Amino acid sequence: MKTYNLFYACMAFLVLIGCSKTDSDNLGENEEENTVQANYTLLVNNQGSLSGTLFNVEDEAFTIKPEESKFAAMALPDLSFEENSVLTTYSKKNNCSGKLTVHDFNDDSNLSYDVFSDLGACNLTAKSIARKGDKLYIAYELQISSTVDEFYVRVLDVSSSESAFVDIELDQRPIELAYANNRLFVLGVDEEVTGENSITVIDANVNSIVHSQLVGFDVRRIFTNPEDNIIISYDDLHSTLNSVTMAISYTSYGEGKEPNFTKSSSLHFDSEGKMYYQMTPTAYSTFPVIPAIYDFSKNLTVLYAYENFMTETQLNFEFNVEKTTMVSYDEENNLLLIGYKKTSGANKGGILLIKPAPEPELLNSMDVTGIPTAIFIN
């Protein structure tokens, strides 16, 4: 097993403790000083409604754009799935119907699909969604009686005007979906026999189960890494499931060195495979959730504890930071964009523009109405 080292950012200095210059320099450093000019769509939770705001950054200055975002405001969805510039959401309509919405921020297209109306009266719970191209996936469970549940993945093909679907029955209760290498991976739990978590693999070309295996207890989540393999996350380690051979390798963190990405609402990778997310920092910060970067290949986690690059006055009076609600990275401009909730109101938030390690620096900030949940680069 590999042991992953944990570091936290205190300006440029504590990042370098215990690691080589190469390790720290690779975490987001861009040696060239370029003029920054970028356009973004910010999604905020505004009193239970998800809506979009357009803004840009030019030479480190924020500007809210006057034109209205083409992202259609909606009630907070029950489930969501981000892939690059596309956001897919599922919203429950009643006990046996729902709506899938796909918004592509590249061209601002927005498409919606009603689902489950074919089932008639039922008691249905959608558990997880995923998307790949023209195929949408929904893992769900049906309550047949007080003691009997059935489990399925619905595959919805929206390549034509008349979308078609197929249901694939599962043996275990589904928890989460991930897609890799033309296969859909279903994290489940074997409640009847072992109590263990399981991975069920569905061939996306023929919509049939091709593999199933138990993966131990207390799996927190699964997701696809940039190598198109599946990360299986536990509290104190993660395993990597090869999406072709189904072989598993394990990585243990060591006590007190856990990167704690299992509860992050979103995970974003850059081109080098570093992951940007929200972290519960335990002893490394007084804030309950902070930004972090985890480099799978370098045995390194960098924590952006606010008190290490912001003054007490900035934190408590100027910005009123309560907790991190989203983390994004603009690789082209080498910028961290951090969304946070303010202590000064239930519906008040802000965006911080940060220069990343090895010399983290607060560049600018912007107040917003609502709580930031995601940023998409236009």
mmCIF file with all atom_site columns, C-alpha atoms in Angstrom, residues 34-217:
data_model
loop_
_atom_site.group_PDB
_atom_site.id
_atom_site.type_symbol
_atom_site.label_atom_id
_atom_site.label_alt_id
_atom_site.label_comp_id
_atom_site.label_asym_id
_atom_site.label_entity_id
_atom_site.label_seq_id
_atom_site.pdbx_PDB_ins_code
_atom_site.Cartn_x
_atom_site.Cartn_y
_atom_site.Cartn_z
_atom_site.occupancy
_atom_site.B_iso_or_equiv
_atom_site.pdbx_formal_charge
_atom_site.auth_seq_id
_atom_site.auth_comp_id
_atom_site.auth_asym_id
_atom_site.auth_atom_id
_atom_site.pdbx_PDB_model_num
ATOM 1   C CA . ASN A 1 34  ? -0.661  35.966  -18.524 1.00 0.00 ? 34  ASN A CA 1
ATOM 2   C CA . THR A 1 35  ? -3.415  38.531  -18.715 1.00 0.00 ? 35  THR A CA 1
ATOM 3   C CA . VAL A 1 36  ? -6.520  36.939  -17.226 1.00 0.00 ? 36  VAL A CA 1
ATOM 4   C CA . GLN A 1 37  ? -9.761  37.173  -19.171 1.00 0.00 ? 37  GLN A CA 1
ATOM 5   C CA . ALA A 1 38  ? -12.423 34.541  -18.553 1.00 0.00 ? 38  ALA A CA 1
ATOM 6   C CA . ASN A 1 39  ? -16.211 34.172  -18.579 1.00 0.00 ? 39  ASN A CA 1
ATOM 7   C CA . TYR A 1 40  ? -18.160 32.016  -16.156 1.00 0.00 ? 40  TYR A CA 1
ATOM 8   C CA . THR A 1 41  ? -21.659 30.942  -15.186 1.00 0.00 ? 41  THR A CA 1
ATOM 9   C CA . LEU A 1 42  ? -22.181 30.799  -11.434 1.00 0.00 ? 42  LEU A CA 1
ATOM 10  C CA . LEU A 1 43  ? -24.990 28.639  -10.061 1.00 0.00 ? 43  LEU A CA 1
ATOM 11  C CA . VAL A 1 44  ? -26.389 29.665  -6.678  1.00 0.00 ? 44  VAL A CA 1
ATOM 12  C CA . ASN A 1 45  ? -28.920 28.258  -4.255  1.00 0.00 ? 45  ASN A CA 1
ATOM 13  C CA . ASN A 1 46  ? -31.186 31.246  -3.751  1.00 0.00 ? 46  ASN A CA 1
ATOM 14  C CA . GLN A 1 47  ? -33.700 30.286  -1.051  1.00 0.00 ? 47  GLN A CA 1
ATOM 15  C CA . GLY A 1 48  ? -34.278 26.839  -2.512  1.00 0.00 ? 48  GLY A CA 1
ATOM 16  C CA . SER A 1 49  ? -34.084 27.873  -6.174  1.00 0.00 ? 49  SER A CA 1
ATOM 17  C CA . LEU A 1 50  ? -31.094 27.050  -8.383  1.00 0.00 ? 50  LEU A CA 1
ATOM 18  C CA . SER A 1 51  ? -30.310 29.923  -10.745 1.00 0.00 ? 51  SER A CA 1
ATOM 19  C CA . GLY A 1 52  ? -27.445 31.159  -12.921 1.00 0.00 ? 52  GLY A CA 1
ATOM 20  C CA . THR A 1 53  ? -25.474 34.417  -13.012 1.00 0.00 ? 53  THR A CA 1
ATOM 21  C CA . LEU A 1 54  ? -22.983 35.400  -15.696 1.00 0.00 ? 54  LEU A CA 1
ATOM 22  C CA . PHE A 1 55  ? -19.738 37.098  -14.685 1.00 0.00 ? 55  PHE A CA 1
ATOM 23  C CA . ASN A 1 56  ? -16.240 37.539  -15.995 1.00 0.00 ? 56  ASN A CA 1
ATOM 24  C CA . VAL A 1 57  ? -12.755 38.060  -14.624 1.00 0.00 ? 57  VAL A CA 1
ATOM 25  C CA . GLU A 1 58  ? -10.399 40.447  -16.377 1.00 0.00 ? 58  GLU A CA 1
ATOM 26  C CA . ASP A 1 59  ? -7.006  41.254  -14.880 1.00 0.00 ? 59  ASP A CA 1
ATOM 27  C CA . GLU A 1 60  ? -8.227  39.801  -11.551 1.00 0.00 ? 60  GLU A CA 1
ATOM 28  C CA . ALA A 1 61  ? -11.326 42.055  -11.436 1.00 0.00 ? 61  ALA A CA 1
ATOM 29  C CA . PHE A 1 62  ? -14.843 40.567  -11.103 1.00 0.00 ? 62  PHE A CA 1
ATOM 30  C CA . THR A 1 63  ? -17.676 41.953  -13.236 1.00 0.00 ? 63  THR A CA 1
ATOM 31  C CA . ILE A 1 64  ? -21.293 40.772  -13.140 1.00 0.00 ? 64  ILE A CA 1
ATOM 32  C CA . LYS A 1 65  ? -22.584 40.686  -16.730 1.00 0.00 ? 65  LYS A CA 1
ATOM 33  C CA . PRO A 1 66  ? -25.907 42.428  -17.427 1.00 0.00 ? 66  PRO A CA 1
ATOM 34  C CA . GLU A 1 67  ? -27.336 39.749  -19.717 1.00 0.00 ? 67  GLU A CA 1
ATOM 35  C CA . GLU A 1 68  ? -29.457 37.012  -18.210 1.00 0.00 ? 68  GLU A CA 1
ATOM 36  C CA . SER A 1 69  ? -28.101 33.478  -17.982 1.00 0.00 ? 69  SER A CA 1
ATOM 37  C CA . LYS A 1 70  ? -29.829 30.940  -20.241 1.00 0.00 ? 70  LYS A CA 1
ATOM 38  C CA . PHE A 1 71  ? -29.727 28.419  -17.425 1.00 0.00 ? 71  PHE A CA 1
ATOM 39  C CA . ALA A 1 72  ? -33.397 27.976  -16.534 1.00 0.00 ? 72  ALA A CA 1
ATOM 40  C CA . ALA A 1 73  ? -33.989 28.575  -12.831 1.00 0.00 ? 73  ALA A CA 1
ATOM 41  C CA . MET A 1 74  ? -35.387 25.526  -11.052 1.00 0.00 ? 74  MET A CA 1
ATOM 42  C CA . ALA A 1 75  ? -36.142 24.257  -7.587  1.00 0.00 ? 75  ALA A CA 1
ATOM 43  C CA . LEU A 1 76  ? -33.095 22.561  -6.078  1.00 0.00 ? 76  LEU A CA 1
ATOM 44  C CA . PRO A 1 77  ? -32.891 19.156  -7.812  1.00 0.00 ? 77  PRO A CA 1
ATOM 45  C CA . ASP A 1 78  ? -32.953 15.873  -5.942  1.00 0.00 ? 78  ASP A CA 1
ATOM 46  C CA . LEU A 1 79  ? -29.898 14.567  -7.832  1.00 0.00 ? 79  LEU A CA 1
ATOM 47  C CA . SER A 1 80  ? -27.229 16.116  -10.042 1.00 0.00 ? 80  SER A CA 1
ATOM 48  C CA . PHE A 1 81  ? -24.321 14.958  -12.171 1.00 0.00 ? 81  PHE A CA 1
ATOM 49  C CA . GLU A 1 82  ? -21.554 17.176  -13.585 1.00 0.00 ? 82  GLU A CA 1
ATOM 50  C CA . GLU A 1 83  ? -19.408 16.190  -16.542 1.00 0.00 ? 83  GLU A CA 1
ATOM 51  C CA . ASN A 1 84  ? -17.113 18.883  -17.927 1.00 0.00 ? 84  ASN A CA 1
ATOM 52  C CA . SER A 1 85  ? -19.433 21.679  -19.087 1.00 0.00 ? 85  SER A CA 1
ATOM 53  C CA . VAL A 1 86  ? -22.681 19.699  -18.809 1.00 0.00 ? 86  VAL A CA 1
ATOM 54  C CA . LEU A 1 87  ? -24.964 19.600  -15.770 1.00 0.00 ? 87  LEU A CA 1
ATOM 55  C CA . THR A 1 88  ? -27.619 16.872  -15.560 1.00 0.00 ? 88  THR A CA 1
ATOM 56  C CA . THR A 1 89  ? -30.265 17.077  -12.846 1.00 0.00 ? 89  THR A CA 1
ATOM 57  C CA . TYR A 1 90  ? -33.169 14.941  -11.667 1.00 0.00 ? 90  TYR A CA 1
ATOM 58  C CA . SER A 1 91  ? -36.213 16.424  -9.956  1.00 0.00 ? 91  SER A CA 1
ATOM 59  C CA . LYS A 1 92  ? -38.985 14.336  -8.450  1.00 0.00 ? 92  LYS A CA 1
ATOM 60  C CA . LYS A 1 93  ? -42.496 15.308  -9.567  1.00 0.00 ? 93  LYS A CA 1
ATOM 61  C CA . ASN A 1 94  ? -44.552 12.853  -7.518  1.00 0.00 ? 94  ASN A CA 1
ATOM 62  C CA . ASN A 1 95  ? -44.257 9.324   -6.060  1.00 0.00 ? 95  ASN A CA 1
ATOM 63  C CA . CYS A 1 96  ? -43.731 7.791   -9.488  1.00 0.00 ? 96  CYS A CA 1
ATOM 64  C CA . SER A 1 97  ? -42.540 10.405  -11.931 1.00 0.00 ? 97  SER A CA 1
ATOM 65  C CA . GLY A 1 98  ? -39.666 12.793  -12.365 1.00 0.00 ? 98  GLY A CA 1
ATOM 66  C CA . LYS A 1 99  ? -37.827 15.022  -14.815 1.00 0.00 ? 99  LYS A CA 1
ATOM 67  C CA . LEU A 1 100 ? -34.271 14.881  -16.133 1.00 0.00 ? 100 LEU A CA 1
ATOM 68  C CA . THR A 1 101 ? -32.764 18.156  -17.344 1.00 0.00 ? 101 THR A CA 1
ATOM 69  C CA . VAL A 1 102 ? -29.508 18.450  -19.302 1.00 0.00 ? 102 VAL A CA 1
ATOM 70  C CA . HIS A 1 103 ? -27.884 21.884  -19.598 1.00 0.00 ? 103 HIS A CA 1
ATOM 71  C CA . ASP A 1 104 ? -24.767 22.264  -21.748 1.00 0.00 ? 104 ASP A CA 1
ATOM 72  C CA . PHE A 1 105 ? -22.910 25.448  -20.808 1.00 0.00 ? 105 PHE A CA 1
ATOM 73  C CA . ASN A 1 106 ? -20.825 25.320  -23.994 1.00 0.00 ? 106 ASN A CA 1
ATOM 74  C CA . ASP A 1 107 ? -23.770 26.272  -26.186 1.00 0.00 ? 107 ASP A CA 1
ATOM 75  C CA . ASP A 1 108 ? -26.328 27.057  -23.451 1.00 0.00 ? 108 ASP A CA 1
ATOM 76  C CA . SER A 1 109 ? -28.664 24.348  -24.697 1.00 0.00 ? 109 SER A CA 1
ATOM 77  C CA . ASN A 1 110 ? -31.264 23.025  -22.274 1.00 0.00 ? 110 ASN A CA 1
ATOM 78  C CA . LEU A 1 111 ? -33.263 19.807  -22.740 1.00 0.00 ? 111 LEU A CA 1
ATOM 79  C CA . SER A 1 112 ? -35.724 18.104  -20.396 1.00 0.00 ? 112 SER A CA 1
ATOM 80  C CA . TYR A 1 113 ? -37.170 14.590  -20.323 1.00 0.00 ? 113 TYR A CA 1
ATOM 81  C CA . ASP A 1 114 ? -40.049 13.199  -18.280 1.00 0.00 ? 114 ASP A CA 1
ATOM 82  C CA . VAL A 1 115 ? -39.307 9.777   -16.772 1.00 0.00 ? 115 VAL A CA 1
ATOM 83  C CA . PHE A 1 116 ? -41.168 6.920   -15.058 1.00 0.00 ? 116 PHE A CA 1
ATOM 84  C CA . SER A 1 117 ? -44.640 7.872   -16.309 1.00 0.00 ? 117 SER A CA 1
ATOM 85  C CA . ASP A 1 118 ? -44.891 4.345   -17.767 1.00 0.00 ? 118 ASP A CA 1
ATOM 86  C CA . LEU A 1 119 ? -44.922 2.789   -14.288 1.00 0.00 ? 119 LEU A CA 1
ATOM 87  C CA . GLY A 1 120 ? -48.334 4.074   -13.313 1.00 0.00 ? 120 GLY A CA 1
ATOM 88  C CA . ALA A 1 121 ? -48.998 4.317   -9.593  1.00 0.00 ? 121 ALA A CA 1
ATOM 89  C CA . CYS A 1 122 ? -45.935 3.308   -7.588  1.00 0.00 ? 122 CYS A CA 1
ATOM 90  C CA . ASN A 1 123 ? -43.578 4.270   -4.793  1.00 0.00 ? 123 ASN A CA 1
ATOM 91  C CA . LEU A 1 124 ? -40.234 5.078   -6.417  1.00 0.00 ? 124 LEU A CA 1
ATOM 92  C CA . THR A 1 125 ? -36.984 6.564   -5.109  1.00 0.00 ? 125 THR A CA 1
ATOM 93  C CA . ALA A 1 126 ? -34.282 7.715   -7.527  1.00 0.00 ? 126 ALA A CA 1
ATOM 94  C CA . LYS A 1 127 ? -30.843 7.083   -6.000  1.00 0.00 ? 127 LYS A CA 1
ATOM 95  C CA . SER A 1 128 ? -28.240 8.342   -8.489  1.00 0.00 ? 128 SER A CA 1
ATOM 96  C CA . ILE A 1 129 ? -27.896 9.627   -12.044 1.00 0.00 ? 129 ILE A CA 1
ATOM 97  C CA . ALA A 1 130 ? -25.147 9.679   -14.676 1.00 0.00 ? 130 ALA A CA 1
ATOM 98  C CA . ARG A 1 131 ? -24.798 10.757  -18.279 1.00 0.00 ? 131 ARG A CA 1
ATOM 99  C CA . LYS A 1 132 ? -22.636 9.806   -21.238 1.00 0.00 ? 132 LYS A CA 1
ATOM 100 C CA . GLY A 1 133 ? -23.385 11.333  -24.606 1.00 0.00 ? 133 GLY A CA 1
ATOM 101 C CA . ASP A 1 134 ? -27.006 10.648  -25.565 1.00 0.00 ? 134 ASP A CA 1
ATOM 102 C CA . LYS A 1 135 ? -27.560 8.139   -22.772 1.00 0.00 ? 135 LYS A CA 1
ATOM 103 C CA . LEU A 1 136 ? -28.915 9.071   -19.350 1.00 0.00 ? 136 LEU A CA 1
ATOM 104 C CA . TYR A 1 137 ? -28.788 6.628   -16.453 1.00 0.00 ? 137 TYR A CA 1
ATOM 105 C CA . ILE A 1 138 ? -30.986 6.551   -13.340 1.00 0.00 ? 138 ILE A CA 1
ATOM 106 C CA . ALA A 1 139 ? -30.547 4.053   -10.520 1.00 0.00 ? 139 ALA A CA 1
ATOM 107 C CA . TYR A 1 140 ? -33.801 3.645   -8.615  1.00 0.00 ? 140 TYR A CA 1
ATOM 108 C CA . GLU A 1 141 ? -35.706 1.419   -6.228  1.00 0.00 ? 141 GLU A CA 1
ATOM 109 C CA . LEU A 1 142 ? -39.378 0.455   -6.223  1.00 0.00 ? 142 LEU A CA 1
ATOM 110 C CA . GLN A 1 143 ? -41.210 -0.363  -3.028  1.00 0.00 ? 143 GLN A CA 1
ATOM 111 C CA . ILE A 1 144 ? -43.427 -3.303  -3.932  1.00 0.00 ? 144 ILE A CA 1
ATOM 112 C CA . SER A 1 145 ? -44.651 -3.905  -0.387  1.00 0.00 ? 145 SER A CA 1
ATOM 113 C CA . SER A 1 146 ? -43.603 -3.125  3.170   1.00 0.00 ? 146 SER A CA 1
ATOM 114 C CA . THR A 1 147 ? -41.058 -5.948  2.977   1.00 0.00 ? 147 THR A CA 1
ATOM 115 C CA . VAL A 1 148 ? -40.166 -6.136  -0.718  1.00 0.00 ? 148 VAL A CA 1
ATOM 116 C CA . ASP A 1 149 ? -38.131 -3.665  -2.791  1.00 0.00 ? 149 ASP A CA 1
ATOM 117 C CA . GLU A 1 150 ? -36.934 -4.020  -6.371  1.00 0.00 ? 150 GLU A CA 1
ATOM 118 C CA . PHE A 1 151 ? -33.851 -2.294  -7.795  1.00 0.00 ? 151 PHE A CA 1
ATOM 119 C CA . TYR A 1 152 ? -33.143 -1.092  -11.325 1.00 0.00 ? 152 TYR A CA 1
ATOM 120 C CA . VAL A 1 153 ? -31.027 1.093   -13.554 1.00 0.00 ? 153 VAL A CA 1
ATOM 121 C CA . ARG A 1 154 ? -33.033 2.831   -16.253 1.00 0.00 ? 154 ARG A CA 1
ATOM 122 C CA . VAL A 1 155 ? -31.099 3.635   -19.424 1.00 0.00 ? 155 VAL A CA 1
ATOM 123 C CA . LEU A 1 156 ? -32.679 6.484   -21.390 1.00 0.00 ? 156 LEU A CA 1
ATOM 124 C CA . ASP A 1 157 ? -31.491 6.953   -24.991 1.00 0.00 ? 157 ASP A CA 1
ATOM 125 C CA . VAL A 1 158 ? -32.266 10.523  -26.107 1.00 0.00 ? 158 VAL A CA 1
ATOM 126 C CA . SER A 1 159 ? -30.485 10.376  -29.463 1.00 0.00 ? 159 SER A CA 1
ATOM 127 C CA . SER A 1 160 ? -33.793 10.690  -31.345 1.00 0.00 ? 160 SER A CA 1
ATOM 128 C CA . SER A 1 161 ? -36.929 12.784  -30.871 1.00 0.00 ? 161 SER A CA 1
ATOM 129 C CA . GLU A 1 162 ? -38.708 9.759   -29.412 1.00 0.00 ? 162 GLU A CA 1
ATOM 130 C CA . SER A 1 163 ? -36.460 8.729   -26.538 1.00 0.00 ? 163 SER A CA 1
ATOM 131 C CA . ALA A 1 164 ? -36.331 5.011   -25.731 1.00 0.00 ? 164 ALA A CA 1
ATOM 132 C CA . PHE A 1 165 ? -35.483 3.341   -22.447 1.00 0.00 ? 165 PHE A CA 1
ATOM 133 C CA . VAL A 1 166 ? -34.622 -0.036  -20.958 1.00 0.00 ? 166 VAL A CA 1
ATOM 134 C CA . ASP A 1 167 ? -34.663 -1.142  -17.308 1.00 0.00 ? 167 ASP A CA 1
ATOM 135 C CA . ILE A 1 168 ? -31.872 -3.368  -15.978 1.00 0.00 ? 168 ILE A CA 1
ATOM 136 C CA . GLU A 1 169 ? -32.719 -5.206  -12.759 1.00 0.00 ? 169 GLU A CA 1
ATOM 137 C CA . LEU A 1 170 ? -30.146 -5.244  -9.962  1.00 0.00 ? 170 LEU A CA 1
ATOM 138 C CA . ASP A 1 171 ? -29.611 -7.703  -7.119  1.00 0.00 ? 171 ASP A CA 1
ATOM 139 C CA . GLN A 1 172 ? -28.397 -5.088  -4.622  1.00 0.00 ? 172 GLN A CA 1
ATOM 140 C CA . ARG A 1 173 ? -29.796 -1.747  -3.489  1.00 0.00 ? 173 ARG A CA 1
ATOM 141 C CA . PRO A 1 174 ? -28.085 0.949   -5.617  1.00 0.00 ? 174 PRO A CA 1
ATOM 142 C CA . ILE A 1 175 ? -26.239 3.866   -4.034  1.00 0.00 ? 175 ILE A CA 1
ATOM 143 C CA . GLU A 1 176 ? -24.235 5.645   -6.748  1.00 0.00 ? 176 GLU A CA 1
ATOM 144 C CA . LEU A 1 177 ? -23.315 5.464   -10.433 1.00 0.00 ? 177 LEU A CA 1
ATOM 145 C CA . ALA A 1 178 ? -20.075 6.080   -12.323 1.00 0.00 ? 178 ALA A CA 1
ATOM 146 C CA . TYR A 1 179 ? -19.253 5.650   -16.017 1.00 0.00 ? 179 TYR A CA 1
ATOM 147 C CA . ALA A 1 180 ? -15.942 4.520   -17.540 1.00 0.00 ? 180 ALA A CA 1
ATOM 148 C CA . ASN A 1 181 ? -14.754 2.731   -20.663 1.00 0.00 ? 181 ASN A CA 1
ATOM 149 C CA . ASN A 1 182 ? -18.241 2.130   -22.140 1.00 0.00 ? 182 ASN A CA 1
ATOM 150 C CA . ARG A 1 183 ? -19.360 0.593   -18.860 1.00 0.00 ? 183 ARG A CA 1
ATOM 151 C CA . LEU A 1 184 ? -21.672 1.756   -16.115 1.00 0.00 ? 184 LEU A CA 1
ATOM 152 C CA . PHE A 1 185 ? -20.516 0.969   -12.574 1.00 0.00 ? 185 PHE A CA 1
ATOM 153 C CA . VAL A 1 186 ? -23.164 0.689   -9.876  1.00 0.00 ? 186 VAL A CA 1
ATOM 154 C CA . LEU A 1 187 ? -22.203 0.949   -6.219  1.00 0.00 ? 187 LEU A CA 1
ATOM 155 C CA . GLY A 1 188 ? -24.666 -1.079  -4.182  1.00 0.00 ? 188 GLY A CA 1
ATOM 156 C CA . VAL A 1 189 ? -25.086 -2.823  -0.863  1.00 0.00 ? 189 VAL A CA 1
ATOM 157 C CA . ASP A 1 190 ? -25.828 -6.523  -0.374  1.00 0.00 ? 190 ASP A CA 1
ATOM 158 C CA . GLU A 1 191 ? -28.342 -6.119  2.434   1.00 0.00 ? 191 GLU A CA 1
ATOM 159 C CA . GLU A 1 192 ? -29.744 -9.656  2.424   1.00 0.00 ? 192 GLU A CA 1
ATOM 160 C CA . VAL A 1 193 ? -26.584 -11.773 2.740   1.00 0.00 ? 193 VAL A CA 1
ATOM 161 C CA . THR A 1 194 ? -23.268 -10.129 3.613   1.00 0.00 ? 194 THR A CA 1
ATOM 162 C CA . GLY A 1 195 ? -24.016 -6.473  4.337   1.00 0.00 ? 195 GLY A CA 1
ATOM 163 C CA . GLU A 1 196 ? -21.044 -5.623  2.118   1.00 0.00 ? 196 GLU A CA 1
ATOM 164 C CA . ASN A 1 197 ? -20.899 -3.065  -0.617  1.00 0.00 ? 197 ASN A CA 1
ATOM 165 C CA . SER A 1 198 ? -20.823 -4.291  -4.196  1.00 0.00 ? 198 SER A CA 1
ATOM 166 C CA . ILE A 1 199 ? -19.891 -3.088  -7.649  1.00 0.00 ? 199 ILE A CA 1
ATOM 167 C CA . THR A 1 200 ? -22.136 -4.183  -10.535 1.00 0.00 ? 200 THR A CA 1
ATOM 168 C CA . VAL A 1 201 ? -20.834 -3.508  -14.047 1.00 0.00 ? 201 VAL A CA 1
ATOM 169 C CA . ILE A 1 202 ? -23.179 -2.923  -16.977 1.00 0.00 ? 202 ILE A CA 1
ATOM 170 C CA . ASP A 1 203 ? -21.976 -3.043  -20.581 1.00 0.00 ? 203 ASP A CA 1
ATOM 171 C CA . ALA A 1 204 ? -23.305 0.218   -22.045 1.00 0.00 ? 204 ALA A CA 1
ATOM 172 C CA . ASN A 1 205 ? -23.290 -1.179  -25.593 1.00 0.00 ? 205 ASN A CA 1
ATOM 173 C CA . VAL A 1 206 ? -25.764 -3.989  -24.862 1.00 0.00 ? 206 VAL A CA 1
ATOM 174 C CA . ASN A 1 207 ? -27.306 -2.796  -21.560 1.00 0.00 ? 207 ASN A CA 1
ATOM 175 C CA . SER A 1 208 ? -26.581 -6.003  -19.681 1.00 0.00 ? 208 SER A CA 1
ATOM 176 C CA . ILE A 1 209 ? -24.680 -6.908  -16.510 1.00 0.00 ? 209 ILE A CA 1
ATOM 177 C CA . VAL A 1 210 ? -21.224 -8.321  -17.261 1.00 0.00 ? 210 VAL A CA 1
ATOM 178 C CA . HIS A 1 211 ? -19.552 -8.376  -13.850 1.00 0.00 ? 211 HIS A CA 1
ATOM 179 C CA . SER A 1 212 ? -20.291 -8.115  -10.133 1.00 0.00 ? 212 SER A CA 1
ATOM 180 C CA . GLN A 1 213 ? -18.077 -8.224  -7.047  1.00 0.00 ? 213 GLN A CA 1
ATOM 181 C CA . LEU A 1 214 ? -18.100 -7.369  -3.362  1.00 0.00 ? 214 LEU A CA 1
ATOM 182 C CA . VAL A 1 215 ? -15.787 -4.538  -2.301  1.00 0.00 ? 215 VAL A CA 1
ATOM 183 C CA . GLY A 1 216 ? -15.933 -4.582  1.478   1.00 0.00 ? 216 GLY A CA 1
ATOM 184 C CA . PHE A 1 217 ? -17.803 -2.495  4.006   1.00 0.00 ? 217 PHE A CA 1
#
